PDB file of N, CA and C in Angstrom:
ATOM      1  N   MET O  14     -17.319   9.160  15.195  1.00  0.00           N
ATOM      2  CA  MET O  14     -16.801   9.663  13.934  1.00  0.00           C
ATOM      3  C   MET O  14     -16.050   8.540  13.221  1.00  0.00           C
ATOM      4  N   SER O  15     -16.377   8.322  11.976  1.00  0.00           N
ATOM      5  CA  SER O  15     -15.720   7.288  11.188  1.00  0.00           C
ATOM      6  C   SER O  15     -14.724   7.920  10.227  1.00  0.00           C
ATOM      7  N   ILE O  16     -13.575   7.304  10.114  1.00  0.00           N
ATOM      8  CA  ILE O  16     -12.567   7.795   9.169  1.00  0.00           C
ATOM      9  C   ILE O  16     -12.559   6.968   7.889  1.00  0.00           C
ATOM     10  N   ALA O  17     -13.466   5.997   7.804  1.00  0.00           N
ATOM     11  CA  ALA O  17     -13.535   5.163   6.612  1.00  0.00           C
ATOM     12  C   ALA O  17     -13.914   6.007   5.405  1.00  0.00           C
ATOM     13  N   GLY O  18     -13.334   5.662   4.268  1.00  0.00           N
ATOM     14  CA  GLY O  18     -13.642   6.371   3.033  1.00  0.00           C
ATOM     15  C   GLY O  18     -12.469   6.344   2.082  1.00  0.00           C
ATOM     16  N   ASP O  19     -12.615   7.017   0.975  1.00  0.00           N
ATOM     17  CA  ASP O  19     -11.561   7.120  -0.037  1.00  0.00           C
ATOM     18  C   ASP O  19     -10.853   8.458   0.117  1.00  0.00           C
ATOM     19  N   TYR O  20      -9.543   8.412   0.118  1.00  0.00           N
ATOM     20  CA  TYR O  20      -8.734   9.620   0.263  1.00  0.00           C
ATOM     21  C   TYR O  20      -7.728   9.677  -0.879  1.00  0.00           C
ATOM     22  N   THR O  21      -7.557  10.851  -1.448  1.00  0.00           N
ATOM     23  CA  THR O  21      -6.579  11.051  -2.511  1.00  0.00           C
ATOM     24  C   THR O  21      -5.418  11.856  -1.952  1.00  0.00           C
ATOM     25  N   ILE O  22      -4.235  11.312  -2.140  1.00  0.00           N
ATOM     26  CA  ILE O  22      -3.015  11.977  -1.692  1.00  0.00           C
ATOM     27  C   ILE O  22      -2.258  12.430  -2.934  1.00  0.00           C
ATOM     28  N   GLU O  23      -1.842  13.680  -2.958  1.00  0.00           N
ATOM     29  CA  GLU O  23      -1.044  14.190  -4.071  1.00  0.00           C
ATOM     30  C   GLU O  23       0.318  14.599  -3.535  1.00  0.00           C
ATOM     31  N   LEU O  24       1.350  14.109  -4.187  1.00  0.00           N
ATOM     32  CA  LEU O  24       2.723  14.434  -3.812  1.00  0.00           C
ATOM     33  C   LEU O  24       3.368  15.185  -4.964  1.00  0.00           C
ATOM     34  N   THR O  25       3.953  16.315  -4.653  1.00  0.00           N
ATOM     35  CA  THR O  25       4.671  17.107  -5.650  1.00  0.00           C
ATOM     36  C   THR O  25       6.105  17.270  -5.176  1.00  0.00           C
ATOM     37  N   ALA O  26       7.036  17.060  -6.084  1.00  0.00           N
ATOM     38  CA  ALA O  26       8.457  17.180  -5.743  1.00  0.00           C
ATOM     39  C   ALA O  26       9.201  17.822  -6.902  1.00  0.00           C
ATOM     40  N   THR O  27      10.336  18.385  -6.592  1.00  0.00           N
ATOM     41  CA  THR O  27      11.208  18.984  -7.605  1.00  0.00           C
ATOM     42  C   THR O  27      12.559  18.294  -7.523  1.00  0.00           C
ATOM     43  N   ASP O  28      13.067  17.858  -8.685  1.00  0.00           N
ATOM     44  CA  ASP O  28      14.348  17.153  -8.673  1.00  0.00           C
ATOM     45  C   ASP O  28      15.519  18.133  -8.708  1.00  0.00           C
ATOM     46  N   ALA O  29      16.732  17.601  -8.782  1.00  0.00           N
ATOM     47  CA  ALA O  29      17.945  18.419  -8.754  1.00  0.00           C
ATOM     48  C   ALA O  29      18.041  19.348  -9.957  1.00  0.00           C
ATOM     49  N   ALA O  30      17.385  18.999 -11.057  1.00  0.00           N
ATOM     50  CA  ALA O  30      17.407  19.834 -12.258  1.00  0.00           C
ATOM     51  C   ALA O  30      16.243  20.825 -12.265  1.00  0.00           C
ATOM     52  N   ALA O  31      15.609  21.005 -11.139  1.00  0.00           N
ATOM     53  CA  ALA O  31      14.493  21.941 -10.975  1.00  0.00           C
ATOM     54  C   ALA O  31      13.283  21.565 -11.830  1.00  0.00           C
ATOM     55  N   GLN O  32      13.131  20.275 -12.099  1.00  0.00           N
ATOM     56  CA  GLN O  32      11.986  19.782 -12.858  1.00  0.00           C
ATOM     57  C   GLN O  32      10.930  19.278 -11.869  1.00  0.00           C
ATOM     58  N   PRO O  33       9.778  19.918 -11.842  1.00  0.00           N
ATOM     59  CA  PRO O  33       8.739  19.467 -10.914  1.00  0.00           C
ATOM     60  C   PRO O  33       8.016  18.228 -11.446  1.00  0.00           C
ATOM     61  N   GLY O  34       7.512  17.466 -10.544  1.00  0.00           N
ATOM     62  CA  GLY O  34       6.716  16.296 -10.903  1.00  0.00           C
ATOM     63  C   GLY O  34       5.734  16.014  -9.786  1.00  0.00           C
ATOM     64  N   SER O  35       4.640  15.419 -10.138  1.00  0.00           N
ATOM     65  CA  SER O  35       3.658  15.091  -9.108  1.00  0.00           C
ATOM     66  C   SER O  35       2.918  13.819  -9.491  1.00  0.00           C
ATOM     67  N   ASP O  36       2.324  13.220  -8.496  1.00  0.00           N
ATOM     68  CA  ASP O  36       1.533  12.016  -8.711  1.00  0.00           C
ATOM     69  C   ASP O  36       0.478  11.946  -7.612  1.00  0.00           C
ATOM     70  N   THR O  37      -0.568  11.198  -7.887  1.00  0.00           N
ATOM     71  CA  THR O  37      -1.627  11.028  -6.895  1.00  0.00           C
ATOM     72  C   THR O  37      -1.769   9.554  -6.546  1.00  0.00           C
ATOM     73  N   LEU O  38      -2.279   9.322  -5.364  1.00  0.00           N
ATOM     74  CA  LEU O  38      -2.483   7.973  -4.863  1.00  0.00           C
ATOM     75  C   LEU O  38      -3.841   7.926  -4.179  1.00  0.00           C
ATOM     76  N   LEU O  39      -4.642   6.931  -4.522  1.00  0.00           N
ATOM     77  CA  LEU O  39      -5.938   6.744  -3.882  1.00  0.00           C
ATOM     78  C   LEU O  39      -5.765   5.763  -2.734  1.00  0.00           C
ATOM     79  N   VAL O  40      -6.155   6.160  -1.540  1.00  0.00           N
ATOM     80  CA  VAL O  40      -6.083   5.312  -0.353  1.00  0.00           C
ATOM     81  C   VAL O  40      -7.508   5.031   0.105  1.00  0.00           C
ATOM     82  N   GLN O  41      -7.839   3.752   0.230  1.00  0.00           N
ATOM     83  CA  GLN O  41      -9.162   3.362   0.705  1.00  0.00           C
ATOM     84  C   GLN O  41      -9.031   2.893   2.152  1.00  0.00           C
ATOM     85  N   VAL O  42      -9.752   3.548   3.048  1.00  0.00           N
ATOM     86  CA  VAL O  42      -9.729   3.209   4.470  1.00  0.00           C
ATOM     87  C   VAL O  42     -11.051   2.537   4.811  1.00  0.00           C
ATOM     88  N   ALA O  43     -10.958   1.350   5.392  1.00  0.00           N
ATOM     89  CA  ALA O  43     -12.149   0.584   5.747  1.00  0.00           C
ATOM     90  C   ALA O  43     -12.484   0.755   7.222  1.00  0.00           C
ATOM     91  N   ALA O  44     -13.726   0.500   7.553  1.00  0.00           N
ATOM     92  CA  ALA O  44     -14.197   0.645   8.935  1.00  0.00           C
ATOM     93  C   ALA O  44     -13.677  -0.461   9.842  1.00  0.00           C
ATOM     94  N   ASP O  45     -13.428  -1.650   9.257  1.00  0.00           N
ATOM     95  CA  ASP O  45     -12.926  -2.765  10.061  1.00  0.00           C
ATOM     96  C   ASP O  45     -12.149  -3.728   9.171  1.00  0.00           C
ATOM     97  N   ALA O  46     -11.581  -4.762   9.777  1.00  0.00           N
ATOM     98  CA  ALA O  46     -10.745  -5.710   9.045  1.00  0.00           C
ATOM     99  C   ALA O  46     -11.529  -6.473   7.984  1.00  0.00           C
ATOM    100  N   CYS O  47     -12.777  -6.803   8.272  1.00  0.00           N
ATOM    101  CA  CYS O  47     -13.588  -7.524   7.297  1.00  0.00           C
ATOM    102  C   CYS O  47     -13.826  -6.669   6.057  1.00  0.00           C
ATOM    103  N   GLU O  48     -14.195  -5.423   6.264  1.00  0.00           N
ATOM    104  CA  GLU O  48     -14.420  -4.515   5.137  1.00  0.00           C
ATOM    105  C   GLU O  48     -13.131  -4.291   4.346  1.00  0.00           C
ATOM    106  N   ALA O  49     -12.003  -4.202   5.029  1.00  0.00           N
ATOM    107  CA  ALA O  49     -10.720  -4.023   4.346  1.00  0.00           C
ATOM    108  C   ALA O  49     -10.407  -5.226   3.468  1.00  0.00           C
ATOM    109  N   THR O  50     -10.695  -6.412   3.961  1.00  0.00           N
ATOM    110  CA  THR O  50     -10.478  -7.626   3.179  1.00  0.00           C
ATOM    111  C   THR O  50     -11.359  -7.626   1.942  1.00  0.00           C
ATOM    112  N   GLN O  51     -12.597  -7.174   2.086  1.00  0.00           N
ATOM    113  CA  GLN O  51     -13.505  -7.113   0.945  1.00  0.00           C
ATOM    114  C   GLN O  51     -13.054  -6.064  -0.066  1.00  0.00           C
ATOM    115  N   LEU O  52     -12.509  -4.936   0.411  1.00  0.00           N
ATOM    116  CA  LEU O  52     -11.994  -3.908  -0.500  1.00  0.00           C
ATOM    117  C   LEU O  52     -10.827  -4.440  -1.320  1.00  0.00           C
ATOM    118  N   ALA O  53      -9.986  -5.247  -0.675  1.00  0.00           N
ATOM    119  CA  ALA O  53      -8.809  -5.794  -1.348  1.00  0.00           C
ATOM    120  C   ALA O  53      -9.151  -7.015  -2.186  1.00  0.00           C
ATOM    121  N   ASP O  54     -10.412  -7.441  -2.144  1.00  0.00           N
ATOM    122  CA  ASP O  54     -10.866  -8.614  -2.891  1.00  0.00           C
ATOM    123  C   ASP O  54     -10.030  -9.837  -2.537  1.00  0.00           C
ATOM    124  N   GLU O  55      -9.782 -10.015  -1.244  1.00  0.00           N
ATOM    125  CA  GLU O  55      -8.962 -11.131  -0.787  1.00  0.00           C
ATOM    126  C   GLU O  55      -9.696 -12.006   0.219  1.00  0.00           C
ATOM    127  N   LEU O  56     -10.990 -12.170   0.041  1.00  0.00           N
ATOM    128  CA  LEU O  56     -11.735 -13.041   0.937  1.00  0.00           C
ATOM    129  C   LEU O  56     -11.277 -14.478   0.750  1.00  0.00           C
ATOM    130  N   SER O  57     -11.338 -15.239   1.797  1.00  0.00           N
ATOM    131  CA  SER O  57     -11.004 -16.655   1.722  1.00  0.00           C
ATOM    132  C   SER O  57     -12.000 -17.357   0.805  1.00  0.00           C
ATOM    133  N   ILE O  58     -11.517 -18.303   0.034  1.00  0.00           N
ATOM    134  CA  ILE O  58     -12.423 -19.052  -0.841  1.00  0.00           C
ATOM    135  C   ILE O  58     -13.414 -19.875  -0.031  1.00  0.00           C
ATOM    136  N   TYR O  59     -13.123 -20.096   1.250  1.00  0.00           N
ATOM    137  CA  TYR O  59     -14.011 -20.868   2.109  1.00  0.00           C
ATOM    138  C   TYR O  59     -15.109 -20.008   2.734  1.00  0.00           C
ATOM    139  N   ASP O  60     -14.985 -18.693   2.616  1.00  0.00           N
ATOM    140  CA  ASP O  60     -15.996 -17.781   3.155  1.00  0.00           C
ATOM    141  C   ASP O  60     -17.033 -17.526   2.063  1.00  0.00           C
ATOM    142  N   VAL O  61     -17.853 -18.519   1.805  1.00  0.00           N
ATOM    143  CA  VAL O  61     -18.782 -18.500   0.674  1.00  0.00           C
ATOM    144  C   VAL O  61     -19.794 -17.365   0.790  1.00  0.00           C
ATOM    145  N   ASN O  62     -20.281 -17.078   2.001  1.00  0.00           N
ATOM    146  CA  ASN O  62     -21.279 -16.021   2.156  1.00  0.00           C
ATOM    147  C   ASN O  62     -20.653 -14.650   2.424  1.00  0.00           C
ATOM    148  N   GLU O  63     -19.342 -14.557   2.369  1.00  0.00           N
ATOM    149  CA  GLU O  63     -18.571 -13.306   2.435  1.00  0.00           C
ATOM    150  C   GLU O  63     -18.893 -12.444   3.659  1.00  0.00           C
ATOM    151  N   ASN O  64     -18.976 -13.089   4.840  1.00  0.00           N
ATOM    152  CA  ASN O  64     -19.198 -12.333   6.069  1.00  0.00           C
ATOM    153  C   ASN O  64     -17.964 -12.323   6.973  1.00  0.00           C
ATOM    154  N   CYS O  65     -16.831 -12.802   6.448  1.00  0.00           N
ATOM    155  CA  CYS O  65     -15.541 -12.848   7.155  1.00  0.00           C
ATOM    156  C   CYS O  65     -15.526 -13.837   8.314  1.00  0.00           C
ATOM    157  N   ILE O  66     -16.483 -14.735   8.354  1.00  0.00           N
ATOM    158  CA  ILE O  66     -16.510 -15.797   9.355  1.00  0.00           C
ATOM    159  C   ILE O  66     -16.705 -17.112   8.607  1.00  0.00           C
ATOM    160  N   ILE O  67     -15.776 -18.032   8.787  1.00  0.00           N
ATOM    161  CA  ILE O  67     -15.898 -19.328   8.131  1.00  0.00           C
ATOM    162  C   ILE O  67     -16.544 -20.280   9.129  1.00  0.00           C
ATOM    163  N   ASP O  68     -17.769 -20.710   8.800  1.00  0.00           N
ATOM    164  CA  ASP O  68     -18.509 -21.572   9.707  1.00  0.00           C
ATOM    165  C   ASP O  68     -19.453 -22.466   8.912  1.00  0.00           C
ATOM    166  N   LEU O  69     -20.357 -23.115   9.621  1.00  0.00           N
ATOM    167  CA  LEU O  69     -21.270 -24.054   8.985  1.00  0.00           C
ATOM    168  C   LEU O  69     -22.186 -23.388   7.961  1.00  0.00           C
ATOM    169  N   SER O  70     -22.473 -22.108   8.136  1.00  0.00           N
ATOM    170  CA  SER O  70     -23.322 -21.424   7.152  1.00  0.00           C
ATOM    171  C   SER O  70     -22.623 -21.334   5.794  1.00  0.00           C
ATOM    172  N   ASP O  71     -21.295 -21.278   5.795  1.00  0.00           N
ATOM    173  CA  ASP O  71     -20.554 -21.295   4.530  1.00  0.00           C
ATOM    174  C   ASP O  71     -20.666 -22.665   3.865  1.00  0.00           C
ATOM    175  N   MET O  72     -20.590 -23.719   4.671  1.00  0.00           N
ATOM    176  CA  MET O  72     -20.745 -25.070   4.135  1.00  0.00           C
ATOM    177  C   MET O  72     -22.141 -25.247   3.550  1.00  0.00           C
ATOM    178  N   ALA O  73     -23.146 -24.714   4.233  1.00  0.00           N
ATOM    179  CA  ALA O  73     -24.519 -24.809   3.733  1.00  0.00           C
ATOM    180  C   ALA O  73     -24.675 -24.039   2.425  1.00  0.00           C
ATOM    181  N   ALA O  74     -24.090 -22.849   2.343  1.00  0.00           N
ATOM    182  CA  ALA O  74     -24.164 -22.051   1.110  1.00  0.00           C
ATOM    183  C   ALA O  74     -23.438 -22.757  -0.026  1.00  0.00           C
ATOM    184  N   PHE O  75     -22.282 -23.351   0.282  1.00  0.00           N
ATOM    185  CA  PHE O  75     -21.529 -24.105  -0.723  1.00  0.00           C
ATOM    186  C   PHE O  75     -22.354 -25.288  -1.227  1.00  0.00           C
ATOM    187  N   ALA O  76     -22.942 -26.042  -0.298  1.00  0.00           N
ATOM    188  CA  ALA O  76     -23.735 -27.213  -0.678  1.00  0.00           C
ATOM    189  C   ALA O  76     -24.949 -26.810  -1.511  1.00  0.00           C
ATOM    190  N   ALA O  77     -25.615 -25.729  -1.127  1.00  0.00           N
ATOM    191  CA  ALA O  77     -26.786 -25.273  -1.880  1.00  0.00           C
ATOM    192  C   ALA O  77     -26.402 -24.866  -3.295  1.00  0.00           C
ATOM    193  N   LYS O  78     -25.278 -24.181  -3.419  1.00  0.00           N
ATOM    194  CA  LYS O  78     -24.810 -23.764  -4.744  1.00  0.00           C
ATOM    195  C   LYS O  78     -24.439 -24.985  -5.582  1.00  0.00           C
ATOM    196  N   TRP O  79     -23.764 -25.925  -4.954  1.00  0.00           N
ATOM    197  CA  TRP O  79     -23.335 -27.132  -5.642  1.00  0.00           C
ATOM    198  C   TRP O  79     -24.544 -27.943  -6.107  1.00  0.00           C
ATOM    199  N   MET O  80     -25.526 -28.105  -5.238  1.00  0.00           N
ATOM    200  CA  MET O  80     -26.688 -28.918  -5.574  1.00  0.00           C
ATOM    201  C   MET O  80     -27.614 -28.240  -6.584  1.00  0.00           C
ATOM    202  N   SER O  81     -27.539 -26.922  -6.712  1.00  0.00           N
ATOM    203  CA  SER O  81     -28.403 -26.232  -7.671  1.00  0.00           C
ATOM    204  C   SER O  81     -27.795 -26.181  -9.068  1.00  0.00           C
ATOM    205  N   ASP O  82     -26.524 -26.547  -9.197  1.00  0.00           N
ATOM    206  CA  ASP O  82     -25.867 -26.545 -10.504  1.00  0.00           C
ATOM    207  C   ASP O  82     -26.067 -27.915 -11.144  1.00  0.00           C
ATOM    208  N   MET O  83     -27.004 -27.994 -12.046  1.00  0.00           N
ATOM    209  CA  MET O  83     -27.309 -29.270 -12.679  1.00  0.00           C
ATOM    210  C   MET O  83     -26.706 -29.393 -14.075  1.00  0.00           C
ATOM    211  N   SER O  84     -25.846 -28.483 -14.459  1.00  0.00           N
ATOM    212  CA  SER O  84     -25.296 -28.508 -15.815  1.00  0.00           C
ATOM    213  C   SER O  84     -24.285 -29.631 -15.994  1.00  0.00           C
ATOM    214  N   TRP O  85     -23.454 -29.868 -15.005  1.00  0.00           N
ATOM    215  CA  TRP O  85     -22.436 -30.914 -15.043  1.00  0.00           C
ATOM    216  C   TRP O  85     -21.582 -30.862 -16.304  1.00  0.00           C
ATOM    217  N   THR O  86     -21.456 -29.703 -16.914  1.00  0.00           N
ATOM    218  CA  THR O  86     -20.715 -29.607 -18.171  1.00  0.00           C
ATOM    219  C   THR O  86     -19.309 -29.059 -18.007  1.00  0.00           C
ATOM    220  N   GLY O  87     -18.983 -28.559 -16.855  1.00  0.00           N
ATOM    221  CA  GLY O  87     -17.655 -27.983 -16.681  1.00  0.00           C
ATOM    222  C   GLY O  87     -17.300 -27.899 -15.220  1.00  0.00           C
ATOM    223  N   PRO O  88     -16.160 -27.303 -14.945  1.00  0.00           N
ATOM    224  CA  PRO O  88     -15.739 -27.177 -13.553  1.00  0.00           C
ATOM    225  C   PRO O  88     -16.681 -26.269 -12.769  1.00  0.00           C
ATOM    226  N   PHE O  89     -16.840 -26.573 -11.516  1.00  0.00           N
ATOM    227  CA  PHE O  89     -17.720 -25.801 -10.632  1.00  0.00           C
ATOM    228  C   PHE O  89     -16.935 -24.655 -10.021  1.00  0.00           C
ATOM    229  N   ALA O  90     -17.409 -23.449 -10.205  1.00  0.00           N
ATOM    230  CA  ALA O  90     -16.738 -22.270  -9.639  1.00  0.00           C
ATOM    231  C   ALA O  90     -17.270 -22.035  -8.242  1.00  0.00           C
ATOM    232  N   TYR O  91     -16.431 -22.291  -7.256  1.00  0.00           N
ATOM    233  CA  TYR O  91     -16.868 -22.078  -5.870  1.00  0.00           C
ATOM    234  C   TYR O  91     -16.013 -21.090  -5.157  1.00  0.00           C
TER     235      TYR O  91
END
């Protein structure tokens, strides 16, 4: 059973002046640490192929991207 998914939490409270208020919060639960990192959009800039492992395949992907950009007109987004 997987608990991964999106969950909405609603909190309702009443203040001292008997004024009710409520708010909702979206919680995203990931299946593993790699998926959680991808949900938060916080992958390492060195993880070019976005598999949560920084290795030679990332260097190869970086080099291929670099060598295929023949515009030379601006900064390279890597």
